Coordinates of C-alpha atoms in Angstrom, one line a residue:
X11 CA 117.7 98.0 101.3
X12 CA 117.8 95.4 98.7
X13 CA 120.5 95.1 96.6
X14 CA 120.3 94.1 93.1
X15 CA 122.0 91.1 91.5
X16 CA 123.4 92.3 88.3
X17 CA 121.0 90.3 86.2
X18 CA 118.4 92.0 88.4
X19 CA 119.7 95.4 87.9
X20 CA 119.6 94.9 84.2
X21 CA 116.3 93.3 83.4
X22 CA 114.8 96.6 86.0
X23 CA 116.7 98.7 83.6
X24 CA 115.1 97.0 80.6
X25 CA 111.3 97.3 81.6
X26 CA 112.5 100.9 83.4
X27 CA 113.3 102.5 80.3
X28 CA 110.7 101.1 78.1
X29 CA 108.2 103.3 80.3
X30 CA 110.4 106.3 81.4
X31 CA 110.0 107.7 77.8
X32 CA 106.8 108.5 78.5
X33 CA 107.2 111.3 80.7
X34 CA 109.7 112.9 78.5
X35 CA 106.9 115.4 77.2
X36 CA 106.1 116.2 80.3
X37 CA 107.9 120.0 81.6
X38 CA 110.7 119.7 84.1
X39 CA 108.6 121.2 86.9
X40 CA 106.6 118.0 86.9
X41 CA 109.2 115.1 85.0
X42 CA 111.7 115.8 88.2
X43 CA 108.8 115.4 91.0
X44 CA 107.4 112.9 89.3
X45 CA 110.9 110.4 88.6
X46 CA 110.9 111.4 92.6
X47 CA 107.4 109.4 93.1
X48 CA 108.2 106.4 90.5
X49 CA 112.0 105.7 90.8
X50 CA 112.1 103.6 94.4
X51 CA 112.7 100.0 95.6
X52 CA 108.6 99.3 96.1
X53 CA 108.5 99.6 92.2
X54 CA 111.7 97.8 91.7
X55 CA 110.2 94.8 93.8
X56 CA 107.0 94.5 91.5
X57 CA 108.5 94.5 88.3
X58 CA 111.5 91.6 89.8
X59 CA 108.4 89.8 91.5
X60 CA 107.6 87.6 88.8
X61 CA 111.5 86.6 88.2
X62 CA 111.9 85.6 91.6
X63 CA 108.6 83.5 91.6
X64 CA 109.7 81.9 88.5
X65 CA 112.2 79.0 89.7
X66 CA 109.0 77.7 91.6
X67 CA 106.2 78.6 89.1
X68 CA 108.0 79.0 85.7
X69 CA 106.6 81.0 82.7
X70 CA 108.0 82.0 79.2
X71 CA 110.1 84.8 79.9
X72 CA 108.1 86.7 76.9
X73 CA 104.9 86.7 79.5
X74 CA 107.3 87.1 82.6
X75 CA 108.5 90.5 80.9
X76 CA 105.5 91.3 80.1
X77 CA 103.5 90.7 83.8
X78 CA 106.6 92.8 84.9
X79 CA 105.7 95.7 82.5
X80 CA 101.9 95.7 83.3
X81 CA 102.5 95.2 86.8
X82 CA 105.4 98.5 86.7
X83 CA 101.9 100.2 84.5
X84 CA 99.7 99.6 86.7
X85 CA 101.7 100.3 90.1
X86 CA 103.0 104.0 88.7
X87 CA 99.6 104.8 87.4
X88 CA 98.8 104.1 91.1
X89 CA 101.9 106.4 93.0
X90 CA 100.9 109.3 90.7
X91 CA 97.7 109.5 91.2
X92 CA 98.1 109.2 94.9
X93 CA 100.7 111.9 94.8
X94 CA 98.3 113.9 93.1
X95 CA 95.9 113.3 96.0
X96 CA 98.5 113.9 98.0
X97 CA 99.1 117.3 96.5
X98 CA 103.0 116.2 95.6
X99 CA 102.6 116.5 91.7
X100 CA 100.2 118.8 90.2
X101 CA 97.1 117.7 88.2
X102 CA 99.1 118.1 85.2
X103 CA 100.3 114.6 85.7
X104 CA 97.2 112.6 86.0
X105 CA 96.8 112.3 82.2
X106 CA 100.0 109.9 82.4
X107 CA 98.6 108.0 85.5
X108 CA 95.5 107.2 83.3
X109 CA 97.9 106.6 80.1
X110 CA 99.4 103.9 82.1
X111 CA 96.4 102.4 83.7
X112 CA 95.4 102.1 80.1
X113 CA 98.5 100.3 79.4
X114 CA 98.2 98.4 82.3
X115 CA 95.0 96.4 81.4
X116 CA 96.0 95.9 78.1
X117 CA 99.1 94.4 78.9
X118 CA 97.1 92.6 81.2
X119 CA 94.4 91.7 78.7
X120 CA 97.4 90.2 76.2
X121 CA 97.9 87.7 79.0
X122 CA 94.7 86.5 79.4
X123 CA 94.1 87.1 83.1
X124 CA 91.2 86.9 84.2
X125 CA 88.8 90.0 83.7
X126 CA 87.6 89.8 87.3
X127 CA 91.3 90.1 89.0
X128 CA 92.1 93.5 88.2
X129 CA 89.2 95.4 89.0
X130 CA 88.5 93.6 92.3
X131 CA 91.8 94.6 93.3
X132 CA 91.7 97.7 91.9
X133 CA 88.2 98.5 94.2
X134 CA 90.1 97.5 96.9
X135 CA 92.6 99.5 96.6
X136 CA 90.7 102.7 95.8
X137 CA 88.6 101.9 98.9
X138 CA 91.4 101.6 101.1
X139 CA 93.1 105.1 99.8
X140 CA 89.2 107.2 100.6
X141 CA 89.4 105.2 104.1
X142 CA 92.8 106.9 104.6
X143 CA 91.5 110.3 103.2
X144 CA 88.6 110.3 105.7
X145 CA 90.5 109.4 108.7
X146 CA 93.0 112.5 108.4
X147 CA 92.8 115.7 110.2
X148 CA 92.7 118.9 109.2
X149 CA 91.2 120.2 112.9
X150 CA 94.3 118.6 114.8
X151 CA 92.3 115.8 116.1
X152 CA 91.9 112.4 114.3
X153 CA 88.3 110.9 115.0
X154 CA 88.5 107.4 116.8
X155 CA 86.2 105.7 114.2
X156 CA 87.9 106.5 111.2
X157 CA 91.2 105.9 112.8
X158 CA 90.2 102.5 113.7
X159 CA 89.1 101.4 110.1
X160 CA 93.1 101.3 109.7
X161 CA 93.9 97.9 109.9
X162 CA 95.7 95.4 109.2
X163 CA 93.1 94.5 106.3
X164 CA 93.0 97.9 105.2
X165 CA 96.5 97.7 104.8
X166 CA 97.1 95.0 102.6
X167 CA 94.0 95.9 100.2
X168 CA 96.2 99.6 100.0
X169 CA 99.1 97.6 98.6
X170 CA 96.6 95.5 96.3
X171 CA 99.1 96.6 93.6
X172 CA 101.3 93.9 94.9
X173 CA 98.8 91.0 95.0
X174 CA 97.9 91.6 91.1
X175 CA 101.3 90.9 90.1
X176 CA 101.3 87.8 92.1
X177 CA 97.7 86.5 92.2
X178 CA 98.6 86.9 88.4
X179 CA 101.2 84.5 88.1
X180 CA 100.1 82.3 89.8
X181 CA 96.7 81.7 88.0
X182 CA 99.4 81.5 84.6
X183 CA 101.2 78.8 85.8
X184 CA 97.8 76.9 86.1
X185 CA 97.5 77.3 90.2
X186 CA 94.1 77.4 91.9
X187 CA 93.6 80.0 94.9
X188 CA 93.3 76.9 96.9
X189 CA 96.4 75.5 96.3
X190 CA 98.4 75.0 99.0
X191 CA 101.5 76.7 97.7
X192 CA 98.9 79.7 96.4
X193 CA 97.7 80.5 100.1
X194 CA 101.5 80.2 101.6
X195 CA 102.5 82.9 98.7
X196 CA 99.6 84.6 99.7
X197 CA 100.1 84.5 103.1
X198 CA 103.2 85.6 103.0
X199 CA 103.0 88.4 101.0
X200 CA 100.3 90.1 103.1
X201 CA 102.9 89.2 106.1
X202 CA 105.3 91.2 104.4
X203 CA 103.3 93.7 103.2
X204 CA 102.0 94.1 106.8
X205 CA 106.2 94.2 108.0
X206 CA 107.0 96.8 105.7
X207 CA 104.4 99.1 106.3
X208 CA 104.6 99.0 109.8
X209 CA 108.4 100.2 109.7
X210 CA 107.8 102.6 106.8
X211 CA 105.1 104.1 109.0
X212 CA 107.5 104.4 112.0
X213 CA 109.9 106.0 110.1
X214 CA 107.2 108.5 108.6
X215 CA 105.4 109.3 112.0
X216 CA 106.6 112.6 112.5
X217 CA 106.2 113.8 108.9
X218 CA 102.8 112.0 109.1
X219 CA 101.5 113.6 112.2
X220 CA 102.8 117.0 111.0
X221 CA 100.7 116.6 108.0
X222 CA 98.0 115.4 109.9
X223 CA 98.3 112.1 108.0
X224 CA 96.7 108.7 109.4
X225 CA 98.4 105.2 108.8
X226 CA 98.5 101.9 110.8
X227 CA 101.4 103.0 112.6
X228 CA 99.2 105.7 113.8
X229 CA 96.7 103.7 114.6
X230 CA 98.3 101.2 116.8
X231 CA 99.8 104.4 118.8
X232 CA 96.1 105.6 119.1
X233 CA 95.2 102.0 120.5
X234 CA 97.7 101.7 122.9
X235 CA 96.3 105.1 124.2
X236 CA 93.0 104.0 124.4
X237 CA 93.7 100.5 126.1
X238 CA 95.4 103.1 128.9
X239 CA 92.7 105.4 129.2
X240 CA 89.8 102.6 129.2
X241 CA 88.5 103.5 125.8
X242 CA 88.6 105.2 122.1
X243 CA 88.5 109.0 122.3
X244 CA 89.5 112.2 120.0
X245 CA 93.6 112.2 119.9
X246 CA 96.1 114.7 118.4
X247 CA 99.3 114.2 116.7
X248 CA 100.8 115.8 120.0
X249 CA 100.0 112.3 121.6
X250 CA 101.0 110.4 119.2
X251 CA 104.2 111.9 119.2
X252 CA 104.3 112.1 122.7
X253 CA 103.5 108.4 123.5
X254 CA 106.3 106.7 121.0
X255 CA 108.8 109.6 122.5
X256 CA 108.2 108.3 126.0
X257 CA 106.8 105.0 126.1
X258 CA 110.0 102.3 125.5
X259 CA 107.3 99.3 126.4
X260 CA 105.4 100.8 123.0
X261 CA 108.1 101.4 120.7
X262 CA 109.2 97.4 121.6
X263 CA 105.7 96.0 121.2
X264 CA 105.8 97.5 117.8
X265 CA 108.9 95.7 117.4
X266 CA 107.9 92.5 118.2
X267 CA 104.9 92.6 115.6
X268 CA 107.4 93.6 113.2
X269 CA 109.2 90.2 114.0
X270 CA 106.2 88.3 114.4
X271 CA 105.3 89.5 110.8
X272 CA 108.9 88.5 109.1
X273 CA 108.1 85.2 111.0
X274 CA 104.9 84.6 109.7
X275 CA 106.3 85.6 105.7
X276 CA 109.7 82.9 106.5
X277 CA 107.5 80.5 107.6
X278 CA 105.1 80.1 104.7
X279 CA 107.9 80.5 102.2
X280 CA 110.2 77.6 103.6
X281 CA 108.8 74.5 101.8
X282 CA 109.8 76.3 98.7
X283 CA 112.7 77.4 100.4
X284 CA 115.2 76.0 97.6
X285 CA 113.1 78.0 94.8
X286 CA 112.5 81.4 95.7
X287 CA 115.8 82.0 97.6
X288 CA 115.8 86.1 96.7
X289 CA 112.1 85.8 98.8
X290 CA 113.8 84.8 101.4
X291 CA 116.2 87.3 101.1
X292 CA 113.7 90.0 100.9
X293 CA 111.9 88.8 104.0
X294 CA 116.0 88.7 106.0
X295 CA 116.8 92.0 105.2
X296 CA 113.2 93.7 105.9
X297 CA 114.0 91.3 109.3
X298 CA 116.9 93.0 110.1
X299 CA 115.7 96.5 108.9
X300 CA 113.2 96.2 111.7
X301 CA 115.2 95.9 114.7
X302 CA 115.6 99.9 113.9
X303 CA 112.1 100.5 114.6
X304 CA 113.1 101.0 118.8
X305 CA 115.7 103.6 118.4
X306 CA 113.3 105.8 116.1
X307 CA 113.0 109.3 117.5
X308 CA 110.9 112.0 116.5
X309 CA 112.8 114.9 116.1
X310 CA 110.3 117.6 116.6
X311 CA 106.8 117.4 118.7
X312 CA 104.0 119.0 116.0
X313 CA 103.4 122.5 116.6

């Protein structure tokens, strides 16, 4: 887990509050769930994103703080409205999800981004959340095809959250997509997007395949299945958990990508090395967070 610097910790505090207020009105039966789904480190690395890119791509701190707070909008408008999909927070918080969307684009708007940015990643992410809808089970048995639209594309346009905040500074410090330094941001975000998500998903497989869930991690299970048994083909969450229980060869493979991923993200980053130095960080400790990904054991086989 990241650790915040105590300037860090402060200016998260500062944005935090100016938002938390808004779900003050709300009843405790849906304010507690809902500081549940908002308060975690995902939302603490978007709204420090733009202070950690700024040593390389420096903007006023007046826009910086105020990327942060669209970006910290438009991410929580995203979680609860999700968890209300998800069936964690009742419809009685989807009025705040669109309060902040709202919000978002406004913020957004102040800064002059351009108008096409945020709903193209917004499509994508929507897209990517009804791919994960259709691909779940409620009969026990995930269906090959949908299973297999998990990838690792799907995966990064989920988190497209994360690519507003920094497609977004970039194109305000006056970069083109086709800068150089643009596509090794770029690149390495979606390698550590990619990183995270594949650990995250490890560590949920058990809740996952209980709930009948599908993710990537899923998905790669599924495949190494099917490369056994000579092609795709219905599969239950018994499998799954059956395959990463006994299969060492599996649960290593999946920790290699995991390394090859934190490669990919230190690679990109280190001509700018001496700029973005809590980047680095982040891509170290989600390194060493994944040599856990081996020893994961499911505690109970779905019933």
């Amino acid at each position: 887990m990241l650790s915040l610097l105590p300037a860090e910790e402060a200016y998260w505090q500062q944005v935090y509050s100016r938002l938390i207020a808004l779900s003050a009105p709300l009843p405790p039966v849906i304010r507690c769930p809902l500081n549940q789904v908002l308060d975690n480190e995902i939302h603490r690395i978007f709204t420090l994103w733009p202070i950690w890119l700024s040593p390389l791509l420096p903007l006023p701190a007046s826009i910086i703080e105020r990327l942060s707070l669209a970006t910290l909008c438009g991410a929580w408008a995203a979680a609860i409205r999700d968890a209300c999909l998800d069936g964690e927070l009742t419809q009685t918080a989807a009025p705040l999800a669109r309060a902040l969307w709202r919000r978002s684009w406004r913020l957004f708007g102040t800064l002059a981004v351009h108008r096409e940015l945020l709903p193209n990643l917004e499509r994508r992410m929507v897209a990517a959340y009804r791919q994960e809808l259709a691909a779940r089970t409620h009969t026990g048995y995930w269906q090959p095809a949908q299973l297999q639209a998990l990838t690792a594309h799907w995966v990064c346009a989920r988190a497209a959250g994360w690519h507003v905040v920094q497609r977004a500074h970039i194109a305000l410090a006056g970069l083109k997509p086709e800068d150089p330094c643009a596509i090794a941001l770029s690149v390495a975000l979606d390698a550590l997007i990619l990183a995270r998500q594949l650990r995250d998903d490890v560590h949920d497989l058990a809740d996952d395949v209980r709930a009948g869930r599908a993710s990537w991690g899923v998905r790669l299970i599924a495949d190494a299945i099917w490369r056994a048994e000579g092609g795709p083909a219905l599969i239950d969450g018994q499998r799954i958990a059956g395959r990463w229980l006994i299969d060492p060869a599996l649960r290593h493979e999946l920790v290699s990508t995991h390394v090859t991923l934190c490669q990919q993200a230190m690679h990109a980053l280190m001509p700018y090395a001496a700029y973005i130095p809590r980047l680095l960080d982040l891509v170290m400790i989600e390194t060493e967070a994944g040599r856990t990904i081996a020893t994961i054991r499911l505690l109970h086989l779905p019933g």
